[in-house]
XYZ file of C-alpha atoms in Angstrom:
385
model
C 4.124 22.625 -8.229
C 5.755 19.245 -9.416
C 3.924 16.328 -7.272
C 6.722 13.749 -6.974
C 5.119 12.108 -3.612
C 2.756 9.664 -5.248
C 3.721 6.418 -3.031
C 2.299 8.653 0.014
C -0.738 9.616 -1.967
C -1.576 10.136 -5.571
C -2.551 13.548 -6.656
C -3.995 14.784 -8.502
C -7.043 12.426 -8.849
C -9.001 11.624 -11.759
C -11.719 14.338 -12.178
C -14.602 11.621 -11.989
C -13.417 10.881 -8.432
C -14.259 14.561 -7.177
C -17.313 14.565 -9.305
C -18.556 11.046 -7.657
C -17.683 12.120 -4.191
C -19.373 15.732 -4.701
C -22.380 14.248 -6.171
C -23.049 11.702 -3.416
C -22.612 15.014 -0.797
C -25.030 16.916 -2.721
C -27.754 14.223 -3.481
C -26.966 11.227 -1.758
C -25.745 12.120 1.823
C -27.541 9.623 3.933
C -26.585 6.622 5.759
C -26.722 3.011 3.789
C -27.970 0.479 5.354
C -29.924 2.459 7.928
C -33.594 2.725 6.813
C -35.916 1.505 3.722
C -36.594 4.633 2.120
C -35.426 5.682 -1.171
C -32.121 7.630 -0.219
C -31.076 4.859 2.048
C -31.396 2.053 -0.640
C -29.805 4.586 -3.800
C -26.786 4.773 -0.937
C -26.790 1.065 -0.356
C -26.806 0.142 -3.962
C -23.907 2.459 -4.238
C -21.704 0.680 -1.803
C -22.665 -2.901 -3.631
C -21.583 -1.691 -6.820
C -18.228 -0.478 -5.301
C -18.086 -4.184 -3.637
C -18.931 -6.003 -7.007
C -16.269 -3.666 -8.710
C -13.293 -4.575 -6.112
C -14.541 -8.256 -5.875
C -13.659 -8.687 -9.518
C -10.471 -6.438 -9.576
C -9.273 -8.431 -6.311
C -10.320 -11.721 -6.986
C -13.126 -12.141 -4.379
C -15.522 -14.695 -5.139
C -18.317 -13.226 -3.084
C -18.602 -9.526 -2.931
C -19.393 -9.606 1.164
C -16.056 -10.661 1.167
C -14.855 -6.718 0.580
C -14.506 -5.406 3.812
C -14.734 -1.146 3.731
C -12.181 0.389 6.458
C -10.635 3.580 7.361
C -7.426 2.737 5.865
C -4.889 0.143 4.669
C -3.538 0.442 8.457
C -7.001 -0.490 9.907
C -7.531 -2.984 7.302
C -3.896 -4.472 8.414
C -4.824 -4.238 12.090
C -8.027 -6.431 11.378
C -6.468 -9.165 9.951
C -3.524 -9.252 12.355
C -5.149 -8.912 15.476
C -8.204 -10.901 14.162
C -6.190 -13.995 12.771
C -3.277 -14.301 15.663
C -3.309 -16.558 18.710
C -1.528 -16.853 22.370
C 1.739 -18.459 21.159
C 1.519 -18.018 17.613
C 4.643 -17.160 15.147
C 4.665 -14.781 12.552
C 6.808 -14.565 9.440
C 7.133 -11.180 7.955
C 9.531 -9.944 5.366
C 12.342 -7.349 5.599
C 10.133 -4.284 4.422
C 7.334 -4.069 6.386
C 5.946 -0.783 7.384
C 4.911 0.249 10.627
C 1.040 -0.541 10.277
C 2.310 -4.187 10.324
C 5.774 -4.131 12.864
C 3.835 -1.986 16.017
C 0.465 -4.256 15.847
C 2.929 -7.293 16.103
C 5.602 -5.419 18.567
C 2.241 -4.948 20.734
C 1.720 -8.637 20.724
C 5.272 -9.772 21.289
C 5.714 -7.053 24.248
C 2.989 -8.876 26.031
C 4.281 -12.048 25.183
C 1.590 -13.140 22.934
C 3.553 -14.112 19.965
C 7.035 -14.056 18.354
C 8.145 -12.768 15.337
C 10.935 -14.062 12.118
C 11.887 -11.939 9.875
C 12.569 -13.264 6.364
C 15.683 -11.805 4.580
C 15.975 -11.312 0.973
C 18.754 -11.679 -1.557
C 21.247 -8.766 -2.277
C 18.800 -7.654 -4.962
C 16.380 -7.083 -2.029
C 14.235 -10.337 -3.066
C 12.719 -12.836 -1.177
C 12.957 -16.837 -1.944
C 10.584 -19.158 -2.128
C 12.948 -21.691 -0.405
C 13.870 -19.710 2.004
C 10.024 -19.087 3.216
C 9.560 -22.598 3.235
C 12.655 -23.346 5.530
C 11.364 -20.604 8.144
C 8.105 -22.519 8.555
C 7.936 -24.106 11.981
C 5.162 -25.835 13.444
C 4.135 -22.471 15.201
C 4.052 -20.425 12.262
C 0.344 -19.086 12.081
C 0.436 -16.301 9.993
C 2.977 -14.919 6.744
C 2.548 -10.957 6.674
C 4.164 -9.671 2.906
C 4.898 -6.181 1.521
C 4.092 -6.544 -2.179
C 6.451 -3.733 -2.932
C 8.612 -1.493 -0.871
C 7.360 2.251 -0.217
C 11.314 2.858 0.237
C 12.833 1.296 -2.525
C 9.534 0.203 -4.738
C 11.404 -3.304 -5.481
C 8.319 -5.808 -6.061
C 8.476 -9.374 -4.226
C 7.355 -12.459 -6.046
C 4.215 -12.653 -3.977
C 2.290 -15.298 -6.228
C 5.690 -17.677 -6.017
C 5.554 -16.811 -2.227
C 1.805 -17.684 -1.907
C 2.100 -20.752 -3.416
C 4.518 -22.042 -0.488
C 2.105 -20.691 2.230
C -0.796 -22.386 0.461
C 0.905 -25.537 -0.154
C 1.911 -25.371 3.876
C -1.987 -24.798 4.714
C -0.694 -21.362 6.189
C -2.420 -17.694 5.407
C -0.830 -15.158 3.836
C -1.690 -11.651 4.487
C -0.540 -9.165 1.546
C -0.156 -5.745 2.379
C -0.936 -4.083 -1.290
C -0.877 -0.490 -0.356
C 2.249 0.163 -3.031
C 0.990 -2.424 -5.648
C -2.862 -2.300 -5.766
C -3.791 -0.120 -9.113
C -0.569 -0.564 -10.760
C 0.348 -4.260 -10.219
C -2.340 -7.249 -10.702
C -3.541 -7.988 -6.914
C -5.744 -10.567 -6.757
C -6.423 -13.132 -3.930
C -6.548 -15.851 -6.380
C -3.289 -15.330 -8.271
C -1.270 -14.118 -5.576
C -2.920 -17.351 -3.184
C -3.606 -14.942 -0.789
C -5.805 -15.424 2.087
C -6.293 -11.993 2.968
C -5.088 -8.657 0.792
C -5.124 -4.588 2.684
C -4.867 -1.793 0.530
C -5.704 1.686 0.566
C -7.987 3.634 -1.634
C -5.567 6.758 -2.187
C -2.863 5.500 -3.449
C -2.558 3.293 -6.518
C -6.256 2.911 -7.061
C -6.199 7.128 -7.011
C -9.186 7.311 -4.850
C -9.748 9.472 -1.900
C -8.186 9.294 1.173
C -10.306 8.007 3.960
C -11.018 4.823 2.868
C -9.533 1.224 2.679
C -9.940 -2.291 1.872
C -9.484 -5.637 3.364
C -9.932 -8.577 0.469
C -10.682 -11.728 2.234
C -10.830 -15.453 0.899
C -13.221 -17.640 1.495
C -10.990 -19.404 3.882
C -10.014 -15.810 5.896
C -12.318 -15.448 8.759
C -10.909 -12.855 11.635
C -12.636 -11.638 14.195
C -13.631 -8.130 14.019
C -11.622 -5.548 15.212
C -14.613 -2.662 15.764
C -18.078 -3.692 17.197
C -21.365 -1.844 17.228
C -24.052 -0.917 15.036
C -24.708 -2.207 11.452
C -27.982 -2.123 10.941
C -28.875 -5.512 10.897
C -29.775 -7.764 13.857
C -30.211 -4.821 15.991
C -32.500 -6.703 18.711
C -29.011 -8.789 19.538
C -26.219 -7.261 21.380
C -23.981 -9.989 19.716
C -22.120 -8.753 16.760
C -23.697 -10.191 13.384
C -22.223 -12.903 11.885
C -23.041 -12.379 8.394
C -20.524 -10.290 5.937
C -20.051 -7.472 5.486
C -21.723 -6.350 8.429
C -19.627 -8.693 11.184
C -16.666 -5.862 10.148
C -18.408 -2.559 9.441
C -20.032 -1.338 12.537
C -20.643 2.426 12.175
C -21.697 4.550 9.392
C -19.760 3.910 6.155
C -17.881 6.335 4.385
C -20.298 6.879 1.343
C -18.388 9.929 -0.178
C -15.049 7.673 0.206
C -16.776 4.632 -1.347
C -18.152 6.586 -4.089
C -14.920 8.118 -5.130
C -13.423 4.814 -4.712
C -16.041 3.557 -6.935
C -15.445 5.857 -9.963
C -11.586 5.550 -9.306
C -11.717 1.578 -9.704
C -13.393 1.855 -12.759
C -11.090 4.113 -14.081
C -8.195 2.016 -12.798
C -9.701 -1.352 -14.244
C -9.734 0.327 -17.316
C -6.157 1.863 -17.805
C -3.894 -0.081 -15.155
C -1.495 -1.881 -17.664
C -0.769 1.198 -19.346
C -0.611 3.404 -15.882
C 1.668 0.805 -14.861
C 4.094 0.619 -17.966
C 3.855 4.699 -18.063
C 5.171 5.030 -14.088
C 7.473 2.602 -14.541
C 9.022 4.384 -17.619
C 9.313 7.974 -15.606
C 10.700 6.422 -13.000
C 13.516 4.608 -15.222
C 14.067 8.059 -16.574
C 14.353 9.317 -13.564
C 17.006 7.183 -12.154
C 18.893 7.360 -15.378
C 18.712 11.353 -15.272
C 19.863 11.381 -11.774
C 22.648 8.996 -12.088
C 24.757 11.877 -13.625
C 24.083 14.085 -10.329
C 27.424 13.921 -8.009
C 27.283 11.581 -4.841
C 23.734 10.226 -5.336
C 23.556 6.171 -4.372
C 20.488 4.838 -5.180
C 18.548 2.431 -2.587
C 16.860 -0.473 -4.204
C 17.922 -2.438 -7.200
C 16.872 -1.175 -10.695
C 17.498 -4.923 -11.836
C 14.370 -6.360 -10.434
C 10.462 -5.646 -10.727
C 9.848 -2.262 -9.279
C 6.801 0.252 -8.767
C 7.689 4.020 -9.586
C 9.623 4.829 -6.869
C 13.361 6.035 -6.997
C 15.028 6.223 -4.036
C 18.480 7.627 -2.627
C 21.234 9.447 -0.563
C 23.636 11.606 -0.860
C 26.783 10.939 1.092
C 27.478 14.002 3.801
C 24.041 15.818 2.966
C 21.025 15.387 5.071
C 17.975 14.036 3.116
C 15.654 16.511 4.644
C 17.783 19.471 3.800
C 17.737 18.348 0.077
C 13.877 17.758 0.044
C 13.641 21.150 1.581
C 15.979 22.716 -1.155
C 13.609 20.828 -3.992
C 10.590 22.285 -2.392
C 12.268 25.479 -2.416
C 11.755 25.009 -6.147
C 8.174 23.687 -5.860
C 9.244 20.008 -6.054
C 6.981 17.853 -3.586
C 9.004 14.856 -2.601
C 9.586 12.753 0.563
C 12.480 11.995 3.049
C 12.875 10.656 6.264
C 11.885 6.796 7.095
C 9.128 6.452 5.607
C 7.392 4.571 8.328
C 9.156 1.651 7.462
C 12.458 1.088 9.934
C 12.534 -2.482 9.136
C 14.272 -1.731 5.330
C 16.610 1.172 6.472
C 17.877 -1.596 9.025
C 18.444 -3.914 6.218
C 19.636 -1.096 3.465
C 22.170 0.695 6.340
C 19.917 3.895 6.026
C 18.108 4.094 9.209
C 20.374 6.711 10.452
C 19.873 8.732 7.304
C 16.408 7.636 5.574
C 16.435 8.528 2.257
C 15.118 10.750 -0.408
C 12.130 9.384 -1.977
C 11.103 10.552 -5.437
C 7.322 8.662 -6.537
C 5.944 9.435 -9.906
C 2.275 9.261 -10.790
C -0.030 9.136 -13.926
C -0.094 12.942 -14.168
C 3.576 13.555 -14.155
C 5.485 14.034 -17.301
C 8.483 13.611 -19.096
C 9.264 17.367 -18.875
C 8.714 17.063 -14.683
C 11.315 14.349 -14.682
C 13.900 16.647 -16.860
C 13.263 19.491 -14.485
C 13.770 17.707 -11.139
C 16.998 15.784 -12.653
C 18.128 19.326 -13.626
C 17.374 21.274 -10.295
C 19.028 18.357 -8.432
C 22.255 18.284 -10.364
C 22.280 22.191 -9.395
C 21.568 21.513 -5.787
C 24.020 19.119 -5.490
C 26.753 21.147 -7.754
C 26.251 24.038 -5.379
C 26.357 22.035 -2.178
C 29.854 20.415 -3.315
C 31.184 24.041 -4.419
C 30.460 25.170 -1.140
C 31.992 22.218 0.972
C 35.172 22.352 -1.119
C 35.314 26.365 -0.337
C 34.639 25.689 3.258
């Protein structure tokens, strides 16, 4: 199988990730923070080490401001629902995932919020000047998708964040497609909050996400319950990270994330360079295939995503055909209808190929050959029909 669906989840993982998770289950399968015995203390130390690694990686000035969640989606829900109030206005990019837009839609439908969508230039890039002009007295939060999960185009979030910072408006960054390859830090992006998954560019396991909080961010908790601290009170603790981490933490997931974060911290730049080179090779190879229309400019910074349509052919059919050749890709809207509306592909979706560190140049060449064969065969069939 040639796996080209890394934008959905990276696969396979570095061997040390599985080893760390298995070791935790075999030797340390206890509840961190829920007891004073040696195993519970060891588990707590593992969780703290992961917080410290992530704090360093994400530019958080205090490890307690690294909050573990079940996913990037939960992290985004916590940041949004915990920050906004009745009458607020939110500015979002044209490329937001449904993990953002469905949360906002709920509050818009209830009459609590208004949402303003920032439109990009023809290359899909957002302008700091356009953001500045979009602000109003009611603007309470800006949410920016660092890179589209459909086109791979990377936004100049640091420049946009400077504008937010200058106007004292908090910025929430969705780093689902960039954490682990791009520089994603609270300080350099001028962000108040960054949400990210463990299982994509960070090469960790599924079921673990992170919300990184700046020292200015103080959202209301999304989930209340047992934390192992101040148990005599019915009130949620105010101390971090307990305020946001009710219930048993995903210790195997955190162990895997600790191993993957250490791996990525060492190799991030070479991973990013390698994946972008593979994506460029893939785009160049596919460009000779009849009928392919790429979605997203190659002239601006981008991740390892290559997305395309073929007029007259169903994207799902193309993905199914590739699957017959043991090539795993994804077709459809990718849970991001907003950018498809901008691209004009809301009715068709796209075929998305997303490379990872374990892909090879031979994988790319083989996929291009298969695509050319599929499209030429479809073209002959259409002509004969």
